[in-house]
XYZ file of C-alpha atoms in Angstrom:
683
model
C 2.500 1.441 -22.570
C 6.197 0.599 -22.499
C 6.905 -2.176 -20.013
C 9.518 -0.682 -17.683
C 11.176 -4.094 -17.286
C 11.354 -4.667 -21.064
C 9.539 -7.951 -20.563
C 6.901 -9.242 -22.918
C 5.436 -11.562 -20.297
C 3.952 -11.433 -16.858
C 6.497 -12.205 -14.157
C 5.758 -15.384 -12.213
C 8.080 -16.617 -9.489
C 9.450 -15.140 -6.304
C 12.018 -15.320 -3.518
C 14.512 -18.149 -3.890
C 17.120 -18.850 -1.215
C 19.418 -21.558 -2.615
C 22.089 -20.697 -0.047
C 20.037 -22.818 2.364
C 20.672 -25.881 0.167
C 24.289 -25.511 -0.957
C 25.258 -28.684 0.896
C 22.577 -30.611 -0.973
C 22.867 -29.770 -4.679
C 20.337 -32.451 -5.586
C 17.680 -30.266 -3.971
C 18.628 -27.346 -6.209
C 18.672 -29.612 -9.263
C 15.141 -30.809 -8.515
C 13.982 -27.267 -7.733
C 14.750 -26.104 -11.240
C 12.901 -29.038 -12.758
C 9.865 -28.174 -10.639
C 10.160 -24.454 -11.349
C 10.012 -25.082 -15.069
C 7.041 -27.374 -14.567
C 5.201 -24.659 -12.582
C 6.002 -22.053 -15.271
C 8.183 -20.025 -12.918
C 10.056 -17.437 -14.984
C 11.347 -14.934 -12.397
C 13.642 -15.405 -9.404
C 14.271 -12.884 -6.627
C 17.729 -13.670 -5.278
C 19.985 -12.500 -2.482
C 17.560 -10.818 -0.084
C 18.915 -12.592 3.007
C 22.245 -13.779 1.597
C 24.793 -11.354 2.991
C 26.442 -13.909 5.298
C 26.975 -16.241 2.320
C 28.094 -13.478 -0.030
C 30.552 -11.984 2.494
C 31.255 -14.582 5.198
C 34.104 -12.451 6.551
C 34.753 -8.765 6.160
C 36.127 -8.150 2.694
C 36.023 -11.864 1.773
C 33.440 -12.572 -0.915
C 31.947 -15.785 -2.262
C 29.894 -15.419 -5.431
C 30.383 -18.843 -7.035
C 27.116 -20.250 -5.728
C 25.221 -17.197 -7.008
C 27.006 -17.452 -10.368
C 25.644 -20.994 -10.637
C 22.081 -19.848 -9.959
C 22.356 -17.114 -12.597
C 23.558 -19.750 -15.066
C 20.657 -22.082 -14.237
C 18.076 -19.317 -14.566
C 19.467 -18.198 -17.898
C 19.394 -21.770 -19.250
C 15.655 -21.685 -18.586
C 15.275 -18.232 -20.176
C 14.298 -16.796 -16.799
C 14.483 -13.337 -15.256
C 16.376 -12.358 -12.137
C 15.462 -9.656 -9.656
C 18.656 -9.214 -7.660
C 18.248 -7.941 -4.132
C 20.738 -6.002 -2.100
C 21.164 -7.777 1.249
C 20.958 -4.826 3.630
C 17.736 -6.040 5.261
C 19.589 -8.779 7.151
C 23.284 -8.167 7.708
C 25.750 -10.846 8.929
C 26.447 -11.364 12.611
C 30.151 -10.560 12.266
C 29.288 -7.010 11.244
C 27.260 -6.312 14.394
C 30.030 -7.756 16.542
C 32.740 -5.628 14.967
C 30.657 -2.473 14.498
C 28.057 -2.287 17.302
C 27.122 1.271 16.305
C 25.020 -0.180 13.474
C 22.637 -1.802 15.966
C 19.434 0.099 16.603
C 18.529 1.879 19.805
C 14.921 1.757 20.943
C 12.791 4.678 22.117
C 13.883 4.062 25.724
C 17.546 4.419 24.794
C 18.436 0.716 24.927
C 20.925 -0.593 22.376
C 19.440 -3.713 20.795
C 21.260 -7.005 20.348
C 21.839 -8.720 17.033
C 18.726 -10.543 15.878
C 15.562 -10.468 13.818
C 15.776 -8.383 10.620
C 16.092 -4.645 9.978
C 17.886 -4.151 13.266
C 20.201 -1.499 11.882
C 20.636 2.237 12.195
C 19.873 4.189 9.033
C 22.180 7.002 10.170
C 25.266 4.835 10.769
C 28.148 5.899 8.468
C 29.696 2.449 8.773
C 26.523 0.652 7.733
C 26.005 3.021 4.842
C 29.578 2.337 3.739
C 29.144 -1.425 4.041
C 25.927 -1.475 2.007
C 27.597 0.475 -0.780
C 30.556 -1.912 -0.759
C 28.477 -5.067 -1.170
C 26.216 -3.392 -3.733
C 29.197 -2.319 -5.796
C 30.436 -5.895 -5.786
C 27.046 -7.151 -6.946
C 26.679 -4.519 -9.654
C 30.152 -5.148 -11.067
C 29.668 -8.897 -11.128
C 26.061 -9.209 -12.301
C 25.117 -5.899 -13.891
C 25.906 -7.216 -17.365
C 23.970 -10.490 -17.041
C 21.168 -10.774 -19.573
C 18.774 -12.210 -16.988
C 18.997 -9.224 -14.616
C 15.875 -7.100 -15.071
C 15.500 -5.294 -11.729
C 17.314 -4.318 -8.545
C 15.419 -5.016 -5.324
C 16.753 -2.768 -2.544
C 16.837 -4.282 0.939
C 13.518 -5.735 2.109
C 10.404 -4.157 3.587
C 11.992 -0.982 4.923
C 10.593 -0.007 8.306
C 11.301 0.716 11.939
C 13.253 3.496 13.590
C 16.378 4.110 15.622
C 16.828 6.531 18.535
C 20.626 6.403 18.930
C 22.780 9.510 19.184
C 23.582 9.353 15.478
C 19.865 9.503 14.734
C 19.289 12.240 17.329
C 21.955 14.319 15.594
C 20.364 13.662 12.215
C 16.936 14.577 13.611
C 18.260 17.860 14.992
C 19.775 18.722 11.608
C 16.452 17.880 9.961
C 14.587 20.093 12.444
C 17.050 22.950 12.023
C 16.711 22.760 8.245
C 12.926 22.883 8.534
C 12.474 25.539 11.229
C 15.632 27.635 10.746
C 15.534 29.222 14.233
C 14.708 28.046 17.739
C 12.213 30.896 18.062
C 10.357 29.671 15.003
C 10.363 26.109 16.334
C 8.917 27.257 19.648
C 6.273 29.317 17.910
C 5.123 26.519 15.598
C 5.288 23.881 18.354
C 3.267 26.134 20.691
C 5.903 25.167 23.242
C 4.949 27.811 25.769
C 2.336 25.261 26.817
C 3.642 23.438 29.927
C 6.863 25.520 29.654
C 8.274 23.224 26.964
C 10.323 25.887 25.180
C 13.532 24.804 23.478
C 16.648 26.871 24.153
C 19.121 25.133 21.821
C 18.931 22.574 19.019
C 20.774 20.088 21.262
C 17.658 19.916 23.439
C 15.644 18.417 20.589
C 15.061 14.693 21.170
C 12.885 12.066 19.528
C 9.601 11.137 21.257
C 10.182 8.719 24.110
C 8.098 7.309 26.970
C 10.996 8.425 29.154
C 10.646 11.982 27.889
C 8.069 13.708 25.720
C 5.276 12.032 23.783
C 2.667 14.712 24.494
C 3.778 17.130 21.779
C 1.739 16.153 18.750
C 3.928 18.360 16.567
C 7.046 16.525 17.753
C 5.441 13.116 17.206
C 4.424 14.081 13.682
C 7.792 15.556 12.786
C 9.521 12.406 14.035
C 7.399 10.282 11.677
C 8.220 12.633 8.823
C 11.912 12.430 9.720
C 11.863 8.622 9.845
C 10.496 8.539 6.294
C 13.071 11.055 5.085
C 15.959 9.277 6.830
C 14.876 5.915 5.414
C 14.729 7.395 1.919
C 18.144 8.987 2.467
C 19.560 5.593 3.470
C 17.973 4.029 0.382
C 19.407 6.750 -1.880
C 22.847 6.179 -0.386
C 22.524 2.444 -0.977
C 21.594 2.729 -4.660
C 24.446 5.052 -5.673
C 26.722 2.245 -6.959
C 23.798 0.680 -8.836
C 22.865 3.921 -10.601
C 26.532 4.455 -11.461
C 27.341 0.956 -12.764
C 23.961 -0.204 -14.101
C 22.058 2.958 -15.081
C 19.701 0.998 -17.364
C 18.521 -1.480 -14.726
C 15.434 -0.144 -12.895
C 15.253 -0.141 -9.118
C 12.489 -0.966 -6.647
C 12.021 -1.782 -3.002
C 9.104 -3.801 -1.694
C 6.491 -1.742 0.116
C 4.091 -3.209 2.644
C 0.446 -2.459 2.137
C -1.393 -3.828 5.120
C -2.951 -7.237 5.233
C -6.656 -7.100 5.926
C -8.451 -8.026 8.081
C -5.631 -7.933 10.629
C -4.016 -4.628 9.685
C -4.748 -1.582 7.619
C -2.597 0.507 5.345
C 1.067 0.431 6.361
C 1.692 3.295 8.781
C 5.472 3.462 9.323
C 6.558 5.243 6.146
C 5.047 7.732 3.736
C 4.945 5.680 0.544
C 3.595 8.600 -1.461
C 6.905 10.324 -0.774
C 9.007 7.148 -1.129
C 7.382 6.309 -4.480
C 9.181 9.253 -6.099
C 12.500 7.481 -5.496
C 11.759 4.094 -7.076
C 11.417 3.264 -10.756
C 8.557 0.831 -10.328
C 6.250 0.114 -7.406
C 6.368 -3.318 -5.834
C 4.615 -4.485 -2.709
C 3.960 -7.516 -0.528
C 0.330 -8.641 -0.486
C -0.883 -11.097 2.138
C -4.669 -10.954 2.567
C -6.003 -13.708 4.791
C -8.366 -15.471 2.444
C -10.774 -17.878 4.175
C -10.980 -15.914 7.417
C -14.128 -15.967 9.543
C -14.249 -12.202 10.113
C -15.936 -11.287 6.853
C -17.089 -12.618 3.517
C -14.627 -13.345 0.751
C -16.233 -10.510 -1.213
C -15.616 -8.029 1.618
C -11.973 -9.065 1.919
C -11.637 -8.898 -1.876
C -12.853 -5.289 -1.743
C -10.243 -4.377 0.883
C -7.504 -6.141 -1.070
C -8.601 -4.377 -4.258
C -8.252 -1.058 -2.452
C -4.672 -1.864 -1.437
C -3.869 -2.775 -5.054
C -5.334 0.547 -6.152
C -3.250 2.373 -3.541
C -0.083 0.873 -4.992
C -1.090 1.333 -8.635
C -1.946 4.969 -7.962
C 1.480 5.772 -6.497
C 2.904 6.073 -9.996
C -0.252 5.788 -12.120
C 1.360 2.802 -13.788
C 1.688 -0.939 -13.620
C 3.258 -2.382 -10.493
C 4.582 -5.684 -9.179
C 3.383 -8.057 -6.500
C 6.822 -8.774 -5.058
C 5.572 -11.155 -2.390
C 2.409 -13.141 -1.872
C 1.789 -16.577 -0.472
C 0.973 -19.554 -2.642
C -0.913 -21.110 0.273
C -0.657 -19.714 3.809
C 1.582 -17.535 5.966
C 3.055 -18.220 9.384
C 2.361 -14.926 11.142
C -1.386 -14.291 10.986
C -3.205 -15.007 14.257
C -4.733 -17.965 12.401
C -2.688 -19.371 9.512
C -5.329 -20.945 7.332
C -4.780 -22.401 3.874
C -6.570 -21.012 0.869
C -9.680 -22.847 -0.287
C -9.614 -24.484 -3.738
C -9.718 -21.812 -6.424
C -8.695 -18.961 -4.126
C -5.063 -18.799 -5.220
C -6.009 -18.286 -8.849
C -8.733 -15.828 -7.830
C -6.428 -13.724 -5.642
C -3.536 -13.767 -8.113
C -5.668 -12.660 -11.045
C -7.329 -9.970 -8.928
C -3.910 -8.329 -8.681
C -3.382 -8.559 -12.431
C -6.853 -7.096 -12.960
C -5.922 -4.013 -10.918
C -2.743 -3.364 -12.900
C -0.051 -5.696 -11.541
C 2.398 -7.203 -14.034
C 3.850 -9.793 -11.672
C 2.685 -12.492 -9.283
C 5.695 -13.364 -7.147
C 5.797 -15.478 -4.018
C 7.516 -15.767 -0.747
C 8.828 -18.354 -1.135
C 9.797 -20.668 -3.986
C 11.308 -23.349 -1.746
C 10.205 -23.800 1.847
C 12.766 -23.314 4.569
C 13.516 -26.486 6.547
C 13.964 -24.631 9.808
C 13.867 -21.287 11.622
C 11.089 -18.728 11.801
C 9.591 -19.147 8.332
C 9.758 -22.928 8.037
C 5.948 -23.145 8.013
C 5.379 -20.245 5.638
C 3.795 -21.371 2.384
C 6.011 -22.186 -0.601
C 5.737 -23.407 -4.175
C 8.010 -26.364 -3.356
C 7.345 -27.643 0.147
C 9.536 -29.879 2.262
C 7.735 -32.822 0.679
C 9.638 -31.931 -2.539
C 6.538 -33.053 -4.435
C 4.822 -31.753 -7.538
C 1.556 -33.317 -6.399
C 0.665 -30.914 -3.599
C -2.463 -28.813 -4.030
C -0.323 -25.680 -3.731
C 2.037 -26.717 -6.502
C -0.884 -27.463 -8.796
C -2.485 -24.097 -7.943
C 0.751 -22.256 -8.728
C 1.178 -24.158 -11.985
C -2.338 -23.154 -13.008
C -1.592 -19.485 -12.346
C 1.586 -19.828 -14.389
C -0.474 -21.183 -17.266
C -3.015 -18.362 -16.820
C -0.297 -15.726 -17.088
C 1.001 -17.232 -20.312
C -2.519 -17.194 -21.764
C -2.849 -13.543 -20.756
C 0.353 -12.417 -22.475
C -1.528 -9.954 -24.753
C -2.564 -8.057 -21.602
C 1.009 -7.311 -20.446
C 1.384 -3.966 -22.191
C -2.108 -2.710 -21.378
C -3.125 0.003 -18.949
C -5.613 -0.049 -16.135
C -8.704 1.886 -17.183
C -8.384 5.580 -16.253
C -10.764 6.195 -13.326
C -13.187 9.084 -13.113
C -13.178 8.864 -9.304
C -10.348 9.466 -6.835
C -10.115 9.244 -3.048
C -7.628 11.479 -1.233
C -5.373 9.651 1.222
C -2.708 11.545 3.137
C -0.074 10.058 5.464
C 0.434 13.254 7.475
C -3.294 13.412 8.021
C -3.422 9.769 9.109
C -0.601 10.249 11.609
C -1.975 13.552 12.908
C -5.517 12.267 13.322
C -4.344 9.107 15.045
C -2.426 11.205 17.583
C -5.138 13.825 18.119
C -6.056 14.240 21.777
C -9.720 14.472 20.903
C -12.547 12.401 19.495
C -12.027 8.746 20.494
C -8.879 6.677 20.204
C -10.985 3.611 19.446
C -13.189 4.946 16.670
C -11.226 7.416 14.522
C -10.631 4.713 11.913
C -9.457 6.901 9.028
C -8.505 3.931 6.851
C -11.744 2.069 7.605
C -13.649 5.168 6.507
C -11.783 5.181 3.203
C -12.678 1.507 2.797
C -16.359 2.276 3.327
C -16.406 4.997 0.668
C -14.352 2.916 -1.754
C -16.607 -0.123 -1.346
C -19.564 1.532 -3.068
C -17.588 2.081 -6.257
C -15.916 -1.333 -6.202
C -19.279 -3.058 -5.884
C -20.515 -0.953 -8.812
C -17.459 -1.922 -10.910
C -16.266 1.680 -11.035
C -12.497 2.112 -10.957
C -10.922 4.425 -8.359
C -7.518 6.059 -7.902
C -6.096 6.715 -4.428
C -4.309 10.045 -4.664
C -2.143 12.285 -2.525
C -2.621 15.976 -1.876
C 0.162 16.655 -4.401
C -1.508 14.837 -7.291
C -3.298 16.511 -10.177
C -7.058 16.612 -9.529
C -8.115 17.604 -13.025
C -8.440 14.098 -14.573
C -11.263 13.198 -12.179
C -14.974 13.914 -12.288
C -15.376 13.204 -8.563
C -12.915 13.631 -5.680
C -13.702 12.098 -2.272
C -11.776 13.674 0.611
C -12.748 11.924 3.858
C -11.739 13.035 7.369
C -9.129 15.530 6.175
C -8.345 16.654 9.725
C -4.911 18.126 8.926
C -5.298 20.136 5.740
C -2.936 22.716 4.302
C -4.173 25.975 2.834
C -2.306 24.985 -0.315
C -4.584 21.983 -0.731
C -7.631 24.077 0.106
C -6.709 26.394 -2.760
C -6.198 23.371 -4.978
C -9.679 21.980 -4.372
C -11.115 25.489 -4.686
C -9.680 25.698 -8.193
C -10.785 22.137 -8.998
C -14.398 22.639 -7.957
C -14.749 26.124 -9.430
C -13.490 24.723 -12.748
C -16.218 22.079 -12.854
C -15.046 19.287 -10.567
C -17.123 17.707 -7.826
C -15.927 16.982 -4.299
C -17.250 15.096 -1.270
C -15.966 16.106 2.154
C -16.812 14.607 5.517
C -16.837 15.287 9.227
C -13.542 16.160 10.973
C -12.142 18.150 8.056
C -9.912 21.242 8.062
C -9.275 21.408 11.817
C -5.487 21.912 11.981
C -2.705 23.101 9.681
C 0.436 21.091 8.741
C 2.246 22.440 11.821
C -0.463 20.881 13.980
C -1.825 24.280 14.967
C -5.560 24.915 15.071
C -7.014 27.241 12.474
C -7.974 30.470 14.216
C -11.241 32.319 13.779
C -13.300 29.314 12.802
C -13.238 27.177 9.701
C -10.863 28.514 7.008
C -12.647 30.872 4.646
C -11.656 28.821 1.604
C -13.492 25.772 2.944
C -16.495 27.906 3.870
C -16.673 29.138 0.290
C -16.256 25.705 -1.285
C -18.793 23.918 0.895
C -21.110 26.845 1.664
C -20.829 26.009 5.351
C -19.314 27.212 8.590
C -18.094 24.524 11.007
C -19.442 24.714 14.578
C -18.438 21.574 16.501
C -18.094 17.786 16.456
C -20.197 15.529 18.662
C -18.269 12.370 19.621
C -20.648 9.511 20.407
C -20.015 6.624 22.764
C -20.295 3.136 21.204
C -23.797 2.673 22.651
C -25.007 6.061 21.425
C -26.390 6.842 18.002
C -28.455 9.282 16.057
C -30.058 9.176 12.643
C -30.334 11.029 9.360
C -33.636 11.691 7.618
C -33.105 11.863 3.879
C -36.250 12.117 1.805
C -38.128 9.976 4.304
C -35.397 7.331 4.483
C -33.752 7.029 7.885
C -30.092 6.070 8.295
C -28.284 5.410 11.564
C -25.163 7.377 12.405
C -22.477 6.529 14.944
C -19.152 7.736 16.364
C -19.115 11.296 14.972
C -21.512 14.055 13.959
C -20.398 17.502 12.804
C -22.562 20.573 13.145
C -22.430 23.283 10.493
C -24.165 26.569 9.863
C -25.424 27.031 6.336
C -23.585 29.719 4.355
C -25.268 29.148 1.015
C -25.286 25.355 0.895
C -28.490 23.432 0.278
C -29.400 20.875 2.937
C -30.316 17.493 1.493
C -30.754 15.566 4.749
C -31.287 16.413 8.436
C -30.305 15.022 11.806
C -33.189 13.367 13.674
C -32.309 13.581 17.374
C -30.430 15.409 20.124
C -29.828 19.143 20.391
C -28.920 19.282 16.705
C -32.152 17.709 15.472
C -33.181 19.268 12.137
C -29.654 20.563 11.516
C -28.031 19.761 8.175
C -26.464 16.288 7.954
C -25.893 16.259 4.199
C -25.400 19.364 2.085
C -24.774 20.372 -1.509
C -23.176 23.616 -2.616
C -22.791 24.904 -6.148
C -19.414 26.592 -6.383
C -18.315 28.004 -9.710
C -18.900 25.333 -12.337
C -18.675 22.469 -9.812
C -20.335 21.064 -6.724
C -19.244 20.377 -3.153
C -21.043 17.877 -0.916
C -20.545 17.514 2.823
C -21.393 14.309 4.711
C -21.552 15.615 8.261
C -21.669 12.317 10.180
C -20.324 8.780 10.101
C -22.951 6.525 8.612
C -23.264 2.907 7.680
C -22.805 1.826 4.085
C -26.538 1.908 3.385
C -26.392 5.703 3.428
C -23.228 5.797 1.335
C -24.815 3.452 -1.188
C -27.766 5.794 -1.681
C -25.621 8.909 -1.720
C -23.022 7.675 -4.173
C -25.622 6.034 -6.384
C -27.095 9.513 -6.752
C -23.682 10.892 -7.768
C -22.905 7.954 -10.051
C -26.054 8.670 -12.015
C -25.766 12.437 -11.833
C -22.164 12.606 -13.039
C -22.158 9.515 -15.303
C -19.424 7.695 -13.394
C -20.124 4.180 -14.684
C -17.404 2.463 -16.660
C -18.512 2.109 -20.241
C -18.985 -1.128 -22.170
C -19.398 -3.489 -19.214
C -20.061 -6.764 -21.049
C -22.531 -8.347 -18.607
C -25.915 -7.378 -17.211
C -27.611 -7.476 -13.810
C -24.689 -8.743 -11.730
C -24.790 -8.907 -7.944
C -22.216 -7.602 -5.484
C -20.248 -10.876 -5.439
C -19.256 -10.405 -9.094
C -16.622 -7.787 -9.781
C -15.320 -6.471 -13.103
C -12.032 -4.669 -13.679
C -10.740 -3.449 -17.032
C -7.275 -3.364 -18.611
C -7.029 -1.934 -22.095
C -4.907 -0.723 -24.964
C -5.832 1.163 -28.107
C -7.124 -1.966 -29.803
C -8.835 -4.016 -27.109
C -10.473 -4.043 -23.691
C -9.900 -6.987 -21.374
C -12.574 -7.580 -18.733
C -11.499 -9.445 -15.596
C -14.732 -10.883 -14.216
C -14.449 -12.574 -10.821
C -16.919 -14.495 -8.711
C -15.890 -13.875 -5.104
C -18.723 -15.982 -3.708
C -18.515 -19.574 -2.487
C -21.480 -20.545 -4.661
C -22.139 -20.614 -8.383
C -23.245 -17.388 -10.037
C -24.900 -16.920 -13.429
C -24.033 -13.890 -15.528
C -25.520 -12.735 -18.822
C -23.289 -11.429 -21.612
C -24.690 -8.729 -23.860
C -22.487 -9.595 -26.849
C -20.139 -12.331 -28.053
C -16.916 -12.649 -26.038
C -14.081 -15.156 -25.622
C -12.649 -16.267 -22.275
C -8.872 -15.934 -22.672
C -8.248 -18.481 -19.914
C -10.411 -21.326 -21.196
C -10.881 -20.375 -24.831
C -14.640 -20.809 -24.414
C -17.192 -18.621 -26.139
C -19.151 -16.396 -23.763
C -22.646 -15.985 -25.133
C -25.825 -15.212 -23.178
C -26.012 -17.074 -19.840
C -22.699 -18.248 -18.352
C -22.395 -20.033 -15.012
C -19.334 -19.176 -12.929
C -18.078 -21.615 -10.312
C -17.030 -20.395 -6.837
C -13.971 -18.099 -7.041
C -13.784 -18.429 -10.825
C -12.148 -15.740 -12.945
C -13.064 -15.077 -16.573
C -10.960 -12.745 -18.698
C -13.235 -11.703 -21.538
C -12.366 -10.036 -24.819
C -14.561 -9.329 -27.804
C -14.895 -12.331 -30.121
């Protein structure tokens, strides 16, 4: 694989904000001594520097940034140069108030926070291009510049008149005529017909939030308008530095406190960046779940990001110790920083970068973790942990140009479906949990050391032996035809309850379940039973009983074979799990939400039936706290073996291997300490 950044090493470093220390150059001098000591080789500069770069309109100061470039290059370091549009200077908001955002109630916001800018504003678009052109002309030729970092954590929305006008143009482009809009919005309901395009308005608690079609289109528009802003911002960079790749840092959710990021469609955004980067902040050491459970959820988010381009990716931000915005900001336990950092490398990342390299002395992120804290010491536990990871990444240099092992299994995840299902006026607002359902299905494969891709409805299905398509509430007929072709050609698919209910216009399918789905699954959908939290039912599968909760779908058999039956209620003895041979492939339907015990049995059956195990796993009889991920090239496989438990674990190697981190031989029984990572290659 060609490294897109033309780097022969893993990137190790992160956000550096020297503009905070310009009046104390001794601090910067010491920083660079410490950075070299911690094996920091990559610096993300300029993210929040606009006020220093352009203190007055049209007046630029680059001397301090020139000095940082010089220092980095003396240490043979890399620079990721950010464009500063995520936090503009105060003077700009004062002079051009139109760039301030307007909230959903029509209130113009004051200057403050970050990202408080209108993506539709012509003035702000002009200003971002101006500063970016200055940066590209000045630094585009520097040997240390390896990547442009556009803005920071794009998100949010604006409801000003500029954005309303842009939304109306977007709607007109999509629907062509008012009559078509009314038809597809079913706007005769409650007499909500539109008469002119000027009557179109974004969802607002002061107006309409009851139209699910409008709510969904607004989310789609916000993604498209954000991408359009991004594309406008990068024009000078593409023109002046066409050989420097471009990224922007996505947000992936930070379990256990949040799930997959829901503001923007990253599957769509990914087409506009050269390399995926994202900000990963799992709360290690929480008391909500085991470290192994959190590791599974974090692994899933890494696989989401890796799958966006089926390539290596970057961890643009992570914390070397703690954050300052979780409900409880706990430090990592000893060994956890190395464990978490190498987990990301194991799943295909080629960078471990931090926010931040030097801790802020004041303001909102003064307590956020940093490589160099306000103690300015190299003796902190965090500094030693970071230095160890830096050493690890040097030892793993042969892994840089490897690929993540091609999975045989993929899970379908769709942003439109997530938004539509979340807004559905049905089921239960508290228990839909689309992302949690994906986590449950993914967990079985992760615990079995089977790699998984997370794919969109536009991705090619043919590389996979098994496709899992959970809770596909909003499904297009185009995708139905796609899975029909996949299964008939020999693929295998697993569907679940709450699938194929509405089309992409948020209109119900008429005349029952779409015929294509009936043919694939050999079923006809009847209804969904939504259970209260205290209610449950059960599945009888070959004499094993499994509890179900939240949702149970009822189907009539149309050729499918029933493998398991419901136990109770008016649908006792109805099919709860079915299998249908369709063409050369197979379609399974899980009709109800179960616990993981059912999924473990079900997927173990499919793992064995379809030979889904990764080959050449080097150890035997491991428990669920040990996880193995594989990176490989044509010559070698590298096995990342991690103990996610807080106790020692013994593993047994089936051949002679070498641990690339310690240099130790791995023969027969090997004891792993809590949170230890071994990277094994054949001796």
